[in-house]
Amino acid sequence: MLKVLITGSNGQVGSLLVQQLSEKAEVLAVDRDKLDITDEQSVMDMVETFQPDVIINAAAHTAVDKAENEVELSYLINRDGPRYLAQAAEKIGAAILHISTDYVFAGDKVGAYSETDPTDPQGVYGASKLAGEQAVIAACPRHIILRTAWVFGETGNNFVKTMIRLGRDRDQLGIVGDQFGGPTYAGDIAATLIAIAERFHSGQDVAWGIYHYSGLPSVSWFEFACFIFEQAQSQGVLDKSPALKSITTSDYPTPAKRPANSRLIMDKIHTAFGIPASDWKSALNDIRPYGK
């Protein structure tokens, strides 16, 4: 049976990885309370004891604005932790699947980003995640770096939950309309990582490297919010939707710069593994869990 070590198991993707793998693999699911991935010896001890076939790293410091002031912590979690996990994977002959982000790019390209486009992170979060990618690649040849964007799931904080919460309290909302990307359901990310892990475990060839994975169709945050409120009202989660106004990035300043363009090209992952884009609209066919 496939043996998988999942880090960040209480997060948006990690919790769904545990759920989806529970009956098809031997899983050791750990969050920060059970494993500090920034502790090199602790990582090595756990990996050598459990002997996983695959390590899936879903742990990260994802507080984009806080990262601007928490530089050391960001690099510890987003660079050093992945390095230790990859080194441990290499030592026992395992593979490592690591989640990364669109923030490794500047976000100013006209078209969608491919895996070969130059990286140019604009803040500490993106820079630390890029450093994590590089650390994983250097430490273990059996790696998949999965860059994704605009993640939402039933667990943790995300845009869908925030919109429903604000929609209950406010009659009007201003939503950024000049940033574009593909919303990505955490459950689809989990399913993608599991498919790759199973392919490796079955002995099939795996084209290791960097892959992009996000949702289609691409939309602005404003368009995403419009769809969320349509679903929430039609499904009875909200009695009525707030009036929405499209605003610009400059109207809503944040400590960390957000990419104007987070669109990702997914031809590579479809060709290599037959994996389609995340169908984020279908993932919100039942929006009730997000309104709790």
mmCIF file with all atom_site columns, N, CA and C in Angstrom, residues 39-71:
data_model
loop_
_atom_site.group_PDB
_atom_site.id
_atom_site.type_symbol
_atom_site.label_atom_id
_atom_site.label_alt_id
_atom_site.label_comp_id
_atom_site.label_asym_id
_atom_site.label_entity_id
_atom_site.label_seq_id
_atom_site.pdbx_PDB_ins_code
_atom_site.Cartn_x
_atom_site.Cartn_y
_atom_site.Cartn_z
_atom_site.occupancy
_atom_site.B_iso_or_equiv
_atom_site.pdbx_formal_charge
_atom_site.auth_seq_id
_atom_site.auth_comp_id
_atom_site.auth_asym_id
_atom_site.auth_atom_id
_atom_site.pdbx_PDB_model_num
ATOM 1  N N  . ASP A 1 39 ? 12.699 22.109 11.817 1.00 0.00 ? 39 ASP A N  1
ATOM 2  C CA . ASP A 1 39 ? 13.647 21.387 12.669 1.00 0.00 ? 39 ASP A CA 1
ATOM 3  C C  . ASP A 1 39 ? 14.201 20.213 11.855 1.00 0.00 ? 39 ASP A C  1
ATOM 4  N N  . GLU A 1 40 ? 15.406 20.372 11.355 1.00 0.00 ? 40 GLU A N  1
ATOM 5  C CA . GLU A 1 40 ? 15.982 19.402 10.422 1.00 0.00 ? 40 GLU A CA 1
ATOM 6  C C  . GLU A 1 40 ? 16.044 17.997 11.012 1.00 0.00 ? 40 GLU A C  1
ATOM 7  N N  . GLN A 1 41 ? 16.458 17.867 12.258 1.00 0.00 ? 41 GLN A N  1
ATOM 8  C CA . GLN A 1 41 ? 16.584 16.553 12.866 1.00 0.00 ? 41 GLN A CA 1
ATOM 9  C C  . GLN A 1 41 ? 15.229 15.896 13.077 1.00 0.00 ? 41 GLN A C  1
ATOM 10 N N  . SER A 1 42 ? 14.243 16.681 13.499 1.00 0.00 ? 42 SER A N  1
ATOM 11 C CA . SER A 1 42 ? 12.900 16.135 13.697 1.00 0.00 ? 42 SER A CA 1
ATOM 12 C C  . SER A 1 42 ? 12.321 15.608 12.390 1.00 0.00 ? 42 SER A C  1
ATOM 13 N N  . VAL A 1 43 ? 12.559 16.350 11.320 1.00 0.00 ? 43 VAL A N  1
ATOM 14 C CA . VAL A 1 43 ? 12.089 15.911 10.000 1.00 0.00 ? 43 VAL A CA 1
ATOM 15 C C  . VAL A 1 43 ? 12.747 14.591 9.613  1.00 0.00 ? 43 VAL A C  1
ATOM 16 N N  . MET A 1 44 ? 14.050 14.531 9.765  1.00 0.00 ? 44 MET A N  1
ATOM 17 C CA . MET A 1 44 ? 14.769 13.318 9.370  1.00 0.00 ? 44 MET A CA 1
ATOM 18 C C  . MET A 1 44 ? 14.339 12.123 10.215 1.00 0.00 ? 44 MET A C  1
ATOM 19 N N  . ASP A 1 45 ? 14.172 12.339 11.513 1.00 0.00 ? 45 ASP A N  1
ATOM 20 C CA . ASP A 1 45 ? 13.766 11.243 12.398 1.00 0.00 ? 45 ASP A CA 1
ATOM 21 C C  . ASP A 1 45 ? 12.394 10.695 11.999 1.00 0.00 ? 45 ASP A C  1
ATOM 22 N N  . MET A 1 46 ? 11.448 11.587 11.723 1.00 0.00 ? 46 MET A N  1
ATOM 23 C CA . MET A 1 46 ? 10.109 11.129 11.383 1.00 0.00 ? 46 MET A CA 1
ATOM 24 C C  . MET A 1 46 ? 10.088 10.394 10.050 1.00 0.00 ? 46 MET A C  1
ATOM 25 N N  . VAL A 1 47 ? 10.799 10.931 9.071  1.00 0.00 ? 47 VAL A N  1
ATOM 26 C CA . VAL A 1 47 ? 10.821 10.312 7.749  1.00 0.00 ? 47 VAL A CA 1
ATOM 27 C C  . VAL A 1 47 ? 11.515 8.951  7.794  1.00 0.00 ? 47 VAL A C  1
ATOM 28 N N  . GLU A 1 48 ? 12.613 8.865  8.516  1.00 0.00 ? 48 GLU A N  1
ATOM 29 C CA . GLU A 1 48 ? 13.319 7.585  8.600  1.00 0.00 ? 48 GLU A CA 1
ATOM 30 C C  . GLU A 1 48 ? 12.520 6.544  9.366  1.00 0.00 ? 48 GLU A C  1
ATOM 31 N N  . THR A 1 49 ? 11.724 6.994  10.323 1.00 0.00 ? 49 THR A N  1
ATOM 32 C CA . THR A 1 49 ? 10.893 6.064  11.097 1.00 0.00 ? 49 THR A CA 1
ATOM 33 C C  . THR A 1 49 ? 9.708  5.575  10.290 1.00 0.00 ? 49 THR A C  1
ATOM 34 N N  . PHE A 1 50 ? 9.013  6.505  9.612  1.00 0.00 ? 50 PHE A N  1
ATOM 35 C CA . PHE A 1 50 ? 7.787  6.151  8.879  1.00 0.00 ? 50 PHE A CA 1
ATOM 36 C C  . PHE A 1 50 ? 8.075  5.525  7.521  1.00 0.00 ? 50 PHE A C  1
ATOM 37 N N  . GLN A 1 51 ? 9.172  5.922  6.882  1.00 0.00 ? 51 GLN A N  1
ATOM 38 C CA . GLN A 1 51 ? 9.570  5.401  5.571  1.00 0.00 ? 51 GLN A CA 1
ATOM 39 C C  . GLN A 1 51 ? 8.466  5.573  4.510  1.00 0.00 ? 51 GLN A C  1
ATOM 40 N N  . PRO A 1 52 ? 8.034  6.801  4.265  1.00 0.00 ? 52 PRO A N  1
ATOM 41 C CA . PRO A 1 52 ? 6.993  7.018  3.251  1.00 0.00 ? 52 PRO A CA 1
ATOM 42 C C  . PRO A 1 52 ? 7.514  6.804  1.835  1.00 0.00 ? 52 PRO A C  1
ATOM 43 N N  . ASP A 1 53 ? 6.605  6.446  0.942  1.00 0.00 ? 53 ASP A N  1
ATOM 44 C CA . ASP A 1 53 ? 6.939  6.413  -0.483 1.00 0.00 ? 53 ASP A CA 1
ATOM 45 C C  . ASP A 1 53 ? 6.964  7.831  -1.045 1.00 0.00 ? 53 ASP A C  1
ATOM 46 N N  . VAL A 1 54 ? 6.064  8.653  -0.508 1.00 0.00 ? 54 VAL A N  1
ATOM 47 C CA . VAL A 1 54 ? 5.896  10.016 -1.003 1.00 0.00 ? 54 VAL A CA 1
ATOM 48 C C  . VAL A 1 54 ? 5.693  10.957 0.186  1.00 0.00 ? 54 VAL A C  1
ATOM 49 N N  . ILE A 1 55 ? 6.347  12.108 0.128  1.00 0.00 ? 55 ILE A N  1
ATOM 50 C CA . ILE A 1 55 ? 6.084  13.197 1.064  1.00 0.00 ? 55 ILE A CA 1
ATOM 51 C C  . ILE A 1 55 ? 5.322  14.271 0.304  1.00 0.00 ? 55 ILE A C  1
ATOM 52 N N  . ILE A 1 56 ? 4.167  14.677 0.825  1.00 0.00 ? 56 ILE A N  1
ATOM 53 C CA . ILE A 1 56 ? 3.420  15.786 0.227  1.00 0.00 ? 56 ILE A CA 1
ATOM 54 C C  . ILE A 1 56 ? 3.479  16.959 1.194  1.00 0.00 ? 56 ILE A C  1
ATOM 55 N N  . ASN A 1 57 ? 4.163  18.009 0.776  1.00 0.00 ? 57 ASN A N  1
ATOM 56 C CA . ASN A 1 57 ? 4.330  19.173 1.650  1.00 0.00 ? 57 ASN A CA 1
ATOM 57 C C  . ASN A 1 57 ? 3.252  20.213 1.368  1.00 0.00 ? 57 ASN A C  1
ATOM 58 N N  . ALA A 1 58 ? 2.251  20.242 2.248  1.00 0.00 ? 58 ALA A N  1
ATOM 59 C CA . ALA A 1 58 ? 1.176  21.232 2.150  1.00 0.00 ? 58 ALA A CA 1
ATOM 60 C C  . ALA A 1 58 ? 1.320  22.301 3.230  1.00 0.00 ? 58 ALA A C  1
ATOM 61 N N  . ALA A 1 59 ? 2.466  22.323 3.908  1.00 0.00 ? 59 ALA A N  1
ATOM 62 C CA . ALA A 1 59 ? 2.716  23.322 4.950  1.00 0.00 ? 59 ALA A CA 1
ATOM 63 C C  . ALA A 1 59 ? 3.353  24.560 4.329  1.00 0.00 ? 59 ALA A C  1
ATOM 64 N N  . ALA A 1 60 ? 2.939  25.728 4.791  1.00 0.00 ? 60 ALA A N  1
ATOM 65 C CA . ALA A 1 60 ? 3.520  26.972 4.283  1.00 0.00 ? 60 ALA A CA 1
ATOM 66 C C  . ALA A 1 60 ? 3.137  28.133 5.177  1.00 0.00 ? 60 ALA A C  1
ATOM 67 N N  . HIS A 1 61 ? 3.954  29.168 5.103  1.00 0.00 ? 61 HIS A N  1
ATOM 68 C CA . HIS A 1 61 ? 3.603  30.450 5.721  1.00 0.00 ? 61 HIS A CA 1
ATOM 69 C C  . HIS A 1 61 ? 2.922  31.251 4.621  1.00 0.00 ? 61 HIS A C  1
ATOM 70 N N  . THR A 1 62 ? 1.580  31.323 4.663  1.00 0.00 ? 62 THR A N  1
ATOM 71 C CA . THR A 1 62 ? 0.812  31.896 3.559  1.00 0.00 ? 62 THR A CA 1
ATOM 72 C C  . THR A 1 62 ? 0.217  33.270 3.872  1.00 0.00 ? 62 THR A C  1
ATOM 73 N N  . ALA A 1 63 ? 0.536  33.819 5.036  1.00 0.00 ? 63 ALA A N  1
ATOM 74 C CA . ALA A 1 63 ? 0.030  35.158 5.386  1.00 0.00 ? 63 ALA A CA 1
ATOM 75 C C  . ALA A 1 63 ? 0.844  36.190 4.608  1.00 0.00 ? 63 ALA A C  1
ATOM 76 N N  . VAL A 1 64 ? 0.343  36.540 3.429  1.00 0.00 ? 64 VAL A N  1
ATOM 77 C CA . VAL A 1 64 ? 1.114  37.342 2.472  1.00 0.00 ? 64 VAL A CA 1
ATOM 78 C C  . VAL A 1 64 ? 1.517  38.697 3.048  1.00 0.00 ? 64 VAL A C  1
ATOM 79 N N  . ASP A 1 65 ? 0.601  39.369 3.699  1.00 0.00 ? 65 ASP A N  1
ATOM 80 C CA . ASP A 1 65 ? 0.922  40.688 4.248  1.00 0.00 ? 65 ASP A CA 1
ATOM 81 C C  . ASP A 1 65 ? 1.826  40.590 5.472  1.00 0.00 ? 65 ASP A C  1
ATOM 82 N N  . LYS A 1 66 ? 1.548  39.640 6.364  1.00 0.00 ? 66 LYS A N  1
ATOM 83 C CA . LYS A 1 66 ? 2.392  39.464 7.550  1.00 0.00 ? 66 LYS A CA 1
ATOM 84 C C  . LYS A 1 66 ? 3.821  39.101 7.168  1.00 0.00 ? 66 LYS A C  1
ATOM 85 N N  . ALA A 1 67 ? 3.973  38.400 6.056  1.00 0.00 ? 67 ALA A N  1
ATOM 86 C CA . ALA A 1 67 ? 5.302  37.961 5.622  1.00 0.00 ? 67 ALA A CA 1
ATOM 87 C C  . ALA A 1 67 ? 6.246  39.134 5.394  1.00 0.00 ? 67 ALA A C  1
ATOM 88 N N  . GLU A 1 68 ? 5.706  40.279 5.041  1.00 0.00 ? 68 GLU A N  1
ATOM 89 C CA . GLU A 1 68 ? 6.552  41.447 4.802  1.00 0.00 ? 68 GLU A CA 1
ATOM 90 C C  . GLU A 1 68 ? 7.336  41.839 6.053  1.00 0.00 ? 68 GLU A C  1
ATOM 91 N N  . ASN A 1 69 ? 6.761  41.549 7.223  1.00 0.00 ? 69 ASN A N  1
ATOM 92 C CA . ASN A 1 69 ? 7.442  41.837 8.489  1.00 0.00 ? 69 ASN A CA 1
ATOM 93 C C  . ASN A 1 69 ? 7.993  40.586 9.157  1.00 0.00 ? 69 ASN A C  1
ATOM 94 N N  . GLU A 1 70 ? 7.541  39.426 8.719  1.00 0.00 ? 70 GLU A N  1
ATOM 95 C CA . GLU A 1 70 ? 8.003  38.152 9.300  1.00 0.00 ? 70 GLU A CA 1
ATOM 96 C C  . GLU A 1 70 ? 8.920  37.440 8.311  1.00 0.00 ? 70 GLU A C  1
ATOM 97 N N  . VAL A 1 71 ? 9.971  38.128 7.941  1.00 0.00 ? 71 VAL A N  1
ATOM 98 C CA . VAL A 1 71 ? 10.858 37.642 6.885  1.00 0.00 ? 71 VAL A CA 1
ATOM 99 C C  . VAL A 1 71 ? 11.549 36.338 7.294  1.00 0.00 ? 71 VAL A C  1
#
